[in-house]
Structure formats: structure tokens, C-alpha cells
Short mmCIF file of C-alpha atoms and ligand atoms in Angstrom, two decimals:
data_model
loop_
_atom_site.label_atom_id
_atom_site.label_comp_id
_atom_site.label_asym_id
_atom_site.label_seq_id
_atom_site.Cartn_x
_atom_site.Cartn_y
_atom_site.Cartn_z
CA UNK A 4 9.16 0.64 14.98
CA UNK A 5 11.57 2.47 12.59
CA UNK A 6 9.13 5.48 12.09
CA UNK A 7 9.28 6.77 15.90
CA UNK A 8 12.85 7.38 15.88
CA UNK A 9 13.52 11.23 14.81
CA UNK A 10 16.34 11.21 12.66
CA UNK A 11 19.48 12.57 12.98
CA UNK A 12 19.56 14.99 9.83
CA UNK A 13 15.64 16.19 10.78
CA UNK A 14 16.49 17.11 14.40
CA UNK A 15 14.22 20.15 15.42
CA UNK A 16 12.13 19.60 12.25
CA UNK A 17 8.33 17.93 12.06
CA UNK A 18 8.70 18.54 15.97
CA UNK A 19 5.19 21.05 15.73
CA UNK A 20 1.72 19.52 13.88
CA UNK A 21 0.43 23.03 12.56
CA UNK A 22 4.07 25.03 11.99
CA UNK A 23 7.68 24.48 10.75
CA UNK A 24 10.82 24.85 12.81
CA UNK A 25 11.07 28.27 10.80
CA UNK A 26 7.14 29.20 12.51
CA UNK A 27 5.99 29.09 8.99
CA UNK A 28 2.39 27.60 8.70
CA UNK A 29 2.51 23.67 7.66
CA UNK A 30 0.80 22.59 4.93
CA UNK A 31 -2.68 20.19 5.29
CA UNK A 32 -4.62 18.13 3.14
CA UNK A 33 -8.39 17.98 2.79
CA UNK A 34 -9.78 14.39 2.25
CA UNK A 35 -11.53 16.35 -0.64
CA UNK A 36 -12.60 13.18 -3.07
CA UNK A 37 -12.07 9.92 -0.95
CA UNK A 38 -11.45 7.39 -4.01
CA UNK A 39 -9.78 3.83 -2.22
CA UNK A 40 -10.29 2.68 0.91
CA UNK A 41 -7.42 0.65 2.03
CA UNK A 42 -7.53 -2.27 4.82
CA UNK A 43 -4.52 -3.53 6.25
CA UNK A 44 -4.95 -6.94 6.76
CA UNK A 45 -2.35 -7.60 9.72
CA UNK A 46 1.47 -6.89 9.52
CA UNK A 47 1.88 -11.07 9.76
CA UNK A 48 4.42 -12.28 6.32
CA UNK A 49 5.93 -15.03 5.12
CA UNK A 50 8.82 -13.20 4.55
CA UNK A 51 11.06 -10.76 5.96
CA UNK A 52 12.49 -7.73 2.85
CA UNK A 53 15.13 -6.00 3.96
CA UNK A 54 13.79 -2.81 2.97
CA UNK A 55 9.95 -3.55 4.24
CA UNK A 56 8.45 0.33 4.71
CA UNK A 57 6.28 -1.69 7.19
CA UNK A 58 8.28 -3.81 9.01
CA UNK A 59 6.41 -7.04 8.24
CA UNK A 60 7.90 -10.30 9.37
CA UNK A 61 6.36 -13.74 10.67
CA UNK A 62 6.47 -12.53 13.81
CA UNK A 63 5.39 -9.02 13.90
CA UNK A 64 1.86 -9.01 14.52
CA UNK A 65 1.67 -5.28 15.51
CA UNK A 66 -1.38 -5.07 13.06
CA UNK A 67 -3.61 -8.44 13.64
CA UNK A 68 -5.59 -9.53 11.23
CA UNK A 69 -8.92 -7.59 10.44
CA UNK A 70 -12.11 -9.69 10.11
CA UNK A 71 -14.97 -9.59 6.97
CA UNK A 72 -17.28 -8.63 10.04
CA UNK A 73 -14.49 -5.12 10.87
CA UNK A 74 -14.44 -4.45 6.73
CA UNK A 75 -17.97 -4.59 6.18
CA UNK A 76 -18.48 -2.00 8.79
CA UNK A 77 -16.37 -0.05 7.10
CA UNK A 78 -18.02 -0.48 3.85
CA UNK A 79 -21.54 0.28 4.99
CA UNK A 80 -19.96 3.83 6.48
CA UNK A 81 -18.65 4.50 2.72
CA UNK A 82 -22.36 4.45 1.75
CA UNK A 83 -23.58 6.06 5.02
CA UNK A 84 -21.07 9.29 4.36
CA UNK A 85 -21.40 9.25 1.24
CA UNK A 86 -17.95 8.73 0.02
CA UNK A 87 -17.38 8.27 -3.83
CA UNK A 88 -15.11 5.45 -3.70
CA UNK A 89 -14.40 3.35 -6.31
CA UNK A 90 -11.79 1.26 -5.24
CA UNK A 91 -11.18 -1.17 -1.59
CA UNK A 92 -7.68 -2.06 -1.51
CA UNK A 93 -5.88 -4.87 0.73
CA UNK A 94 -2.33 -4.59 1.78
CA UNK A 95 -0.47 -6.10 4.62
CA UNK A 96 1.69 -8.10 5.56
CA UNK A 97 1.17 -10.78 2.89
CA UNK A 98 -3.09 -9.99 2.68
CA UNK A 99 -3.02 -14.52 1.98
CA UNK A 100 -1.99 -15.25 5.22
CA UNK A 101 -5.22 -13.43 6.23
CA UNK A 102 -7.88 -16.29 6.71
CA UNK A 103 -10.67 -14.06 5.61
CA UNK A 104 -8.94 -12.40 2.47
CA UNK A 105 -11.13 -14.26 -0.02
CA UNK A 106 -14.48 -13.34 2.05
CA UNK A 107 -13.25 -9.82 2.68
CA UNK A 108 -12.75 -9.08 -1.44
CA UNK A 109 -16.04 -10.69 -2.36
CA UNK A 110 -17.75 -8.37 0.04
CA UNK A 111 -16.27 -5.77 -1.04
CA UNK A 112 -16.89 -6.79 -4.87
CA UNK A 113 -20.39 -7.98 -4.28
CA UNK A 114 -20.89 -4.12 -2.93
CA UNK A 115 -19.88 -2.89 -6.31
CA UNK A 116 -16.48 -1.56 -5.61
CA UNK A 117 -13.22 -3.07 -7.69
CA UNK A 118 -10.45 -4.74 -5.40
CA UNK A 119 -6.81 -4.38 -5.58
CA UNK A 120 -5.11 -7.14 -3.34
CA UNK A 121 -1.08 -6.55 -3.36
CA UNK A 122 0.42 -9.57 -2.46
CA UNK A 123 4.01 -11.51 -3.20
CA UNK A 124 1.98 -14.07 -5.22
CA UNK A 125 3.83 -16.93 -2.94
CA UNK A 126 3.07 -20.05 -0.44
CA UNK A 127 0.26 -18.25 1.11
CA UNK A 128 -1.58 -17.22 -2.05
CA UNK A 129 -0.81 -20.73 -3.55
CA UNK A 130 -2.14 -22.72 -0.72
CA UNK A 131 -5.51 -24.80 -2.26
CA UNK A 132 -8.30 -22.95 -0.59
CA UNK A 133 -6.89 -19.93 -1.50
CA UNK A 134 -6.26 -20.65 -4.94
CA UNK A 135 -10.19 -22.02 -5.44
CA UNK A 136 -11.58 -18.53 -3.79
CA UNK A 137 -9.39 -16.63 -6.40
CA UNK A 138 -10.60 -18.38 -9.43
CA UNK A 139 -14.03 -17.82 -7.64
CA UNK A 140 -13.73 -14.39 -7.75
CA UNK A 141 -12.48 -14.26 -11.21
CA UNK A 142 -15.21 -16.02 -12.69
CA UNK A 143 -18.11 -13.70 -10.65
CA UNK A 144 -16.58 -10.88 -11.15
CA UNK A 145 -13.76 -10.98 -13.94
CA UNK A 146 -11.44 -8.06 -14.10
CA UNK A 147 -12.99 -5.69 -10.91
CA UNK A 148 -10.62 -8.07 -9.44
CA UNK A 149 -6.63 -7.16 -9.49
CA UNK A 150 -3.93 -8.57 -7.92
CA UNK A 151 -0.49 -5.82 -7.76
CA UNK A 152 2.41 -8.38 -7.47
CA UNK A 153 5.53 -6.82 -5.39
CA UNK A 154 8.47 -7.94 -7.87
CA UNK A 155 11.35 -5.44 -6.88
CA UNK A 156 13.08 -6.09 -10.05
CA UNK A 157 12.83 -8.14 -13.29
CA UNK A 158 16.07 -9.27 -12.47
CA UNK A 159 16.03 -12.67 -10.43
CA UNK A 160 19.10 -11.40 -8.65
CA UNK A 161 18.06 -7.80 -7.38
CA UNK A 162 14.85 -9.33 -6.44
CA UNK A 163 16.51 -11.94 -4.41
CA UNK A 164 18.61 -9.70 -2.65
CA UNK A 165 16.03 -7.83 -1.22
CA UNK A 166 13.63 -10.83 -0.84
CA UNK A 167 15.82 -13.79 -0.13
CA UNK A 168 17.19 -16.69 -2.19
CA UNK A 169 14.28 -19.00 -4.32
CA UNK A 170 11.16 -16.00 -3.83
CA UNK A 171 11.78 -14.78 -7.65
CA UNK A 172 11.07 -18.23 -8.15
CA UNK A 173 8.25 -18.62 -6.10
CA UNK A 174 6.53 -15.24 -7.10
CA UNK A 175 6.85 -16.37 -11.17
CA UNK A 176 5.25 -19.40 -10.26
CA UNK A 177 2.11 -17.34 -8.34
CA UNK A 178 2.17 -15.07 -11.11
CA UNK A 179 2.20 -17.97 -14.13
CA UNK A 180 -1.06 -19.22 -12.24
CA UNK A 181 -2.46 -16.34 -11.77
CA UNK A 182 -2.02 -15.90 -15.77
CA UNK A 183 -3.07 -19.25 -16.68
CA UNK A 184 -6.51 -18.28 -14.30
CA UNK A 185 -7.40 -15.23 -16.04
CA UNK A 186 -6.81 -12.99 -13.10
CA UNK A 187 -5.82 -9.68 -13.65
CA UNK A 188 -2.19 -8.54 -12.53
CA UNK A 189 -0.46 -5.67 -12.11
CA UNK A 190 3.40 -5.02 -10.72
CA UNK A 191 5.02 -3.11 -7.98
CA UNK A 192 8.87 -2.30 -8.75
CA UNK A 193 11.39 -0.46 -6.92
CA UNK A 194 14.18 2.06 -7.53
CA UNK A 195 16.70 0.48 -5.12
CA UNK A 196 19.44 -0.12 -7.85
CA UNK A 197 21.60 1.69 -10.23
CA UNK A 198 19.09 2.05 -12.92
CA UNK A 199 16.92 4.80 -14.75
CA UNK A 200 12.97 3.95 -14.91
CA UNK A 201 13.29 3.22 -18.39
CA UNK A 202 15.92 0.88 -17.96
CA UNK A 203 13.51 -0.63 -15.04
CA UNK A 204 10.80 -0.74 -17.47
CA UNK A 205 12.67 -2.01 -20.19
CA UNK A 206 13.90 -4.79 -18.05
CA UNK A 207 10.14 -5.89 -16.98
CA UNK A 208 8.79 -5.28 -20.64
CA UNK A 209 10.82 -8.14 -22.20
CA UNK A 210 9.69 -10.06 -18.61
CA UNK A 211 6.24 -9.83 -19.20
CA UNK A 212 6.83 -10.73 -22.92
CA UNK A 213 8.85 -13.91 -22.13
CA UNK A 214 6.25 -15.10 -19.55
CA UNK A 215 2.96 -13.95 -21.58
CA UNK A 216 1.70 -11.55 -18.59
CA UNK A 217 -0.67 -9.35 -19.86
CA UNK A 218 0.89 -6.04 -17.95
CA UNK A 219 2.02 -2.93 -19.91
CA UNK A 220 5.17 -2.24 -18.22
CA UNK A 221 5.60 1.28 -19.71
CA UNK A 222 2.00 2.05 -17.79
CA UNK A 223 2.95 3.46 -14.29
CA UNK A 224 -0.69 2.11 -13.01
CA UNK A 225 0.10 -1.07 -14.50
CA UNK A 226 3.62 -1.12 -13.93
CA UNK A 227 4.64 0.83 -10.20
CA UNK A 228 7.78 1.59 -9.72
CA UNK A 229 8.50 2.93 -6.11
CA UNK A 230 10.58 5.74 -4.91
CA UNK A 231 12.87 4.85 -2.24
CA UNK A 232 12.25 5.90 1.53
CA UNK A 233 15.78 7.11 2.93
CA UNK A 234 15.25 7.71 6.32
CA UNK A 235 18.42 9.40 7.39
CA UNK A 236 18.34 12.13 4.46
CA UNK A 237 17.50 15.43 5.30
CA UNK A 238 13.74 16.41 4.33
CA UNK A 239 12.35 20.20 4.14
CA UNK A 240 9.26 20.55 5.66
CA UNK A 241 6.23 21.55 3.41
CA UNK A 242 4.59 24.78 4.41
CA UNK A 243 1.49 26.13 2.58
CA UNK A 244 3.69 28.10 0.14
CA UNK A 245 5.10 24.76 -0.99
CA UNK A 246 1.94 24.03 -3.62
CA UNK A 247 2.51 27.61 -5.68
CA UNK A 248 6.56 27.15 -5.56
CA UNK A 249 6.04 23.03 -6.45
CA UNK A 250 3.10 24.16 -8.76
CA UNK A 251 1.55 20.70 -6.95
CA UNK A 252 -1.93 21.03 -5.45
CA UNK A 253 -2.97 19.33 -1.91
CA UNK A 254 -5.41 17.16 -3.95
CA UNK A 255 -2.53 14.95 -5.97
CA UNK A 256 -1.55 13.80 -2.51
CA UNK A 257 -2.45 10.41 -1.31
CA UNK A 258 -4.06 11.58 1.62
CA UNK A 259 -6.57 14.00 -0.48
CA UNK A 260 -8.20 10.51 -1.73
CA UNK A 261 -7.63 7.47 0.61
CA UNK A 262 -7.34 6.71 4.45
CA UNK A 263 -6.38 2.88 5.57
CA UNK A 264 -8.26 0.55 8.42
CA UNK A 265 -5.79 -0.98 10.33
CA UNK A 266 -6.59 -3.17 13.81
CA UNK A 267 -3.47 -3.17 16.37
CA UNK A 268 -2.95 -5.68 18.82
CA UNK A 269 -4.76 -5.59 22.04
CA UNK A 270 -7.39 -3.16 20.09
CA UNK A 271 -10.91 -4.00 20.74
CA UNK A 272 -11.91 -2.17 17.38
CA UNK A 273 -9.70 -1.11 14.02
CA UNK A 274 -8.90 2.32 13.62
CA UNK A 275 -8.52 4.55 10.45
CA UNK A 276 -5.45 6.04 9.47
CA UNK A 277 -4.33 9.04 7.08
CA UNK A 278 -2.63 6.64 4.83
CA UNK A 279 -1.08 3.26 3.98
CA UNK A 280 2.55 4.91 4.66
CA UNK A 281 3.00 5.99 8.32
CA UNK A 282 1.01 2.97 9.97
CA UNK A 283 2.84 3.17 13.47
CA UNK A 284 2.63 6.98 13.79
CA UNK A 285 0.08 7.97 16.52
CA UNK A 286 -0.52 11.71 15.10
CA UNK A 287 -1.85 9.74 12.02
CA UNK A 288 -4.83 8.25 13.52
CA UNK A 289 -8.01 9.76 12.91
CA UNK A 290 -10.70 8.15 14.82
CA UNK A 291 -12.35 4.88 14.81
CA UNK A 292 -15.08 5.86 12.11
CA UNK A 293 -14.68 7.31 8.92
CA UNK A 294 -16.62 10.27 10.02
CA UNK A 295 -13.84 11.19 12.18
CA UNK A 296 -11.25 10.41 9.38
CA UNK A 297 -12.52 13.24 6.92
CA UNK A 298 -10.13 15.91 8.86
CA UNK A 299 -7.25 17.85 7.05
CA UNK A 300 -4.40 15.81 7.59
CA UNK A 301 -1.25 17.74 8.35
CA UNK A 302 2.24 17.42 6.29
CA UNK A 303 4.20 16.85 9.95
CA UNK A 304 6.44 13.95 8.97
CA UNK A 305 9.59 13.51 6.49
CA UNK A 306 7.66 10.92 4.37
CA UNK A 307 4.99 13.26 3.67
CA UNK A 308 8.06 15.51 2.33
CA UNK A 309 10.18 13.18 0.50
CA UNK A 310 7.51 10.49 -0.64
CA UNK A 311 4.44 12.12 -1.37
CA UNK A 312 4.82 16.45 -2.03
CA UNK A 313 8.40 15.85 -3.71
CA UNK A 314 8.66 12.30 -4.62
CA UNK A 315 5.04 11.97 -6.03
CA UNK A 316 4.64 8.55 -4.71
CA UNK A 317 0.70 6.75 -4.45
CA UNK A 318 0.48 3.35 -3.39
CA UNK A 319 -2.41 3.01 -5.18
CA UNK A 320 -3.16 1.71 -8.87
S1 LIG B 417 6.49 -9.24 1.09
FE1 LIG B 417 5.76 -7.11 1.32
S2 LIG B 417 4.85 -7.06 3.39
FE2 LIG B 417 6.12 -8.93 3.28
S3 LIG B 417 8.08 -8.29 4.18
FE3 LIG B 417 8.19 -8.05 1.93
S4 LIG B 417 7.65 -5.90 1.51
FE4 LIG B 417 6.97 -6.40 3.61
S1 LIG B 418 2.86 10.33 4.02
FE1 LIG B 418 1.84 11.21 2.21
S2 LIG B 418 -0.21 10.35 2.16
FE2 LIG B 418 0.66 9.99 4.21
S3 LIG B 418 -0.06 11.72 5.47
FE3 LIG B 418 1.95 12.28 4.64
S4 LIG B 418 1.48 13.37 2.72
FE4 LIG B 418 -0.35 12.28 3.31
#
């Protein structure tokens, strides 16, 4: 997997968990108010994006798919530790080509928590059983319920070049359903192209108007628009004094207020991770509980650099 290889322009960097090549001490985060819990539901998609930050395919089933038996263990340790979340989040892969994706969010909505699914809105979200355990959902439990739609770009073009020729087509018609069932949508852009987030925004504003989808697209939980992941740039690596010089505290970070459940293949149980971003990084794994999961997580890889302390990226809504 793409995240294992060092790259070229970080060589002797991230090499040491608790210090920086310079000896300096690396920064950490404390899982200080754990607000989502995220599950991946297997790497499995109908699709293959050429800039995937997960490497999801049809055939890479490096994360299998986790059962409604796996989640609700997970859920009853959120009320066993205590943890104040608010929010159970499904990501994949395509979370549709999960058989147990409608089970798993009604669990997770019958225990009180609201669900974000992100999903390309296409064949596997559109297939008939699917469809009848959405509208389901929406009717027991209205808007706790929200589906964050990955359209790179308003642009049918832009999108197609990342996602391949006929899905901007297929993801309008997911999302017109989805708006003609009441169920509440969000988007997930990205900054791949020539154009300022305003221009982005702009672009998916007069979308949403022409379509009647109830998303604001100026609202950047309503609206996401991704910073890019360049994995040959050069990174600095975040050392303690980072937070007064970036006047950022440890708690904005992802990692201060989620972990993700993930299952790889040949596991006999899942395992919980720091975060939805570095799922194929061993120094990332916590543990197979939660308990184990509520250590500081340390800053020792170039995404934790570029996407979270500098680029101010969350992946959730
Ligand atoms: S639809 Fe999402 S999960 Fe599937 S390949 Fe594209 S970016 Fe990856
Ligand atoms: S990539 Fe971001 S969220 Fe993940 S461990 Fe690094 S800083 Fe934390």
C-alpha cells in the first residue's frame, strides 16, 4: 500500500515515534473528547478514483467487511468507557456494498447516536433492498440520518476524470433519490483543480440550486472540500513547539476526537485505529478495544503534518 513507502523528499524524517530527525520532542495528541466513532466497512468499491487516499478498488479487500455483531461491540464499549460521542460514522470502500450497512446504521441510530454514511450514491446504494432500508431509516429516524456524497467537483468533467466516464451521472441520479426520499445529504469536494474554494463553492451552489438539493454549499460541514494529499512533497515534522508557533492546539486535530474500527483480512477480530487517514500504517493501531485506543497518538507521519496540523483537514461533518 502507498502509505509504507518513505518518500523520497522525507528521507530520515518520521523515522523515530517520540523525536524528530533534529532530536526535538514530537508532538502527541490526547484522545481528550472522543466525539465520532468511525467504522470502516471493508476497502471493497465499485469503483477505482485515481486519487483514492485508501486505495479502494473491487478487488482490494485488505479491509473485509465488518459485521452489525463487530459494531455493536463497539458501541456497547462507547457506553462502558464512557465516551461522549455523538456521532458513528461509516466509510469504506463504498459502505453499500457492505451487506450489513442498513443493520449496522439502525443500531447505531436505535442507540441514540446520529449516522453519517459517506458513500458515491451509485449502483450499490441504488440496488432495491438497499434503497427500502434507507427510506426505513429516514422515516424512524428522520434527519439523525446523513448521507456525505463524494462529488469531486460540480463539474461533470473534473468529476469524471477522477471517477471515470458516466459516475457524475450515476451519483446525480443517487443523489436526486435520495432528495426525492427526504434523506439528508451532505457533499465531499476536492481541491484537485485550478480553482479557489470560492470558485469550488460557487460552482456547487448553482448545482445544488439547479437540482433542488437542500445543501448549503458555502457551509464547510455541509459542503467539504478536501485538501489534497501530495505524497512526494516535503513535510516538516511537528514537534511540541509547533502548537504555540501554529497558535493550533492538539485538540483541533482529528485524532483528539475520533479513532476508526477497521477488520483486515485474515483478522479474527477488528482493530481500532488513530484515524480514518493512515489505515495501512501499523504504528497507528491501538489495540483491539477502545480502552486501549484512548493513548496519545504521536504526530510520526507526513499526513499528520501536511493534512491535519497544517492543512486543517477532518473527515468528519
Ligand atoms: S468511491 Fe471513494 S472509496 Fe471508492 S475508490 Fe473512489 S474515493 Fe475510493
Ligand atoms: S493523520 Fe491526522 S488524525 Fe491521523 S494520526 Fe496523524 S494527526 Fe492524527
Amino acid at each position: 500500500m502507498k502509505d509504507l513507502e518513505p518518500q523520497a523528499a522525507n528521507i530520515g524524517k518520521f523515522d523515530n515515534k517520540f523525536t524528530t530527525a533534529d532530536g526535538s520532542v514530537r508532538a502527541s495528541v490526547a484522545l481528550n473528547d472522543p466525539q465520532t466513532l468511525w467504522f470502516n466497512t471493508g476497502t471493497l468499491c465499485n469503483i477505482t478514483c485515481a486519487h483514492c487516499y485508501i486505495d479502494s478498488s473491487p478487488t482490494n479487500d485488505a479491509l473485509v467487511y465488518l459485521t452489525t455483531a463487530e459494531v455493536e461491540t463497539y458501541l456497547d464499549q462507547i457506553a462502558e468507557r464512557g465516551w461522549p460521542v455523538r456521532e458513528i460514522g461509516f466509510t469504506g470502500g463504498e459502505p453499500f456494498m457492505n451487506p450489513d450497512m442498513i443493520d449496522m446504521a439502525r443500531l447505531a441510530l436505535a442507540r441514540g447516536f446520529d449516522v453519517l454514511v459517506l458513500t458515491n450514491a451509485m449502483r450499490p446504494m441504488m440496488r432495491t433492498g438497499m434503497r427500502a432500508g434507507l427510506q426505513e431509516l429516514q422515516a424512524r429516524f428522520g434527519d439523525r440520518l446523513t448521507l456525505r456524497i463524494s462529488l469531486d467537483h460540480a463539474d461533470q468533467e473534473l468529476h469524471d476524470e477522477e471517477r471515470g466516464p458516466g459516475s457524475f451521472a450515476q451519483t446525480l441520479k443517487g443523489m436526486d433519490w435520495l432528495r426525492d426520499a427526504g434523506i439528508r445529504m451532505a457533499v465531499a469536494g476536492r481541491s484537485l483543480w485550478d480553482k479557489t474554494d470560492s470558485e469550488t463553492r460557487a460552482d456547487f451552489a448553482a448545482l445544488f440550486a439547479q437540482r433542488g438539493y437542500a445543501i448549503d454549499a458555502d457551509d464547510p460541514a455541509q459542503c467539504v472540500i478536501f485538501p489534497e494529499m501530495d505524497l512526494s512533497a516535503e513535510v516538516p515534522e511537528i514537534t511540541t513547539a509547533c502548537w504555540d508557533i501554529l497558535d493550533k492546539s492538539p485538540s483541533e486535530v482529528m485524532c483528539a476526537s475520533s479513532r476508526m474500527v477497521v477488520k483486515r483480512k485474515g483478522a479474527n477480530r477488528p482493530t481500532v485505529l488513530a484515524c480514518t487517514l493512515l489505515a495501512y500504517e501499523p504504528e497507528f493501531e491501538l489495540g483491539e478495544t477502545l480502552a486501549e485506543a484512548e493513548v496519545d497518538v504521536h504526530l510520526n507521519h507526513p499526513h499528520c503534518a501536511k493534512f491535519c496540523v497544517l492543512g486543517g483537514a477532518s473527515c468528519s461533518a
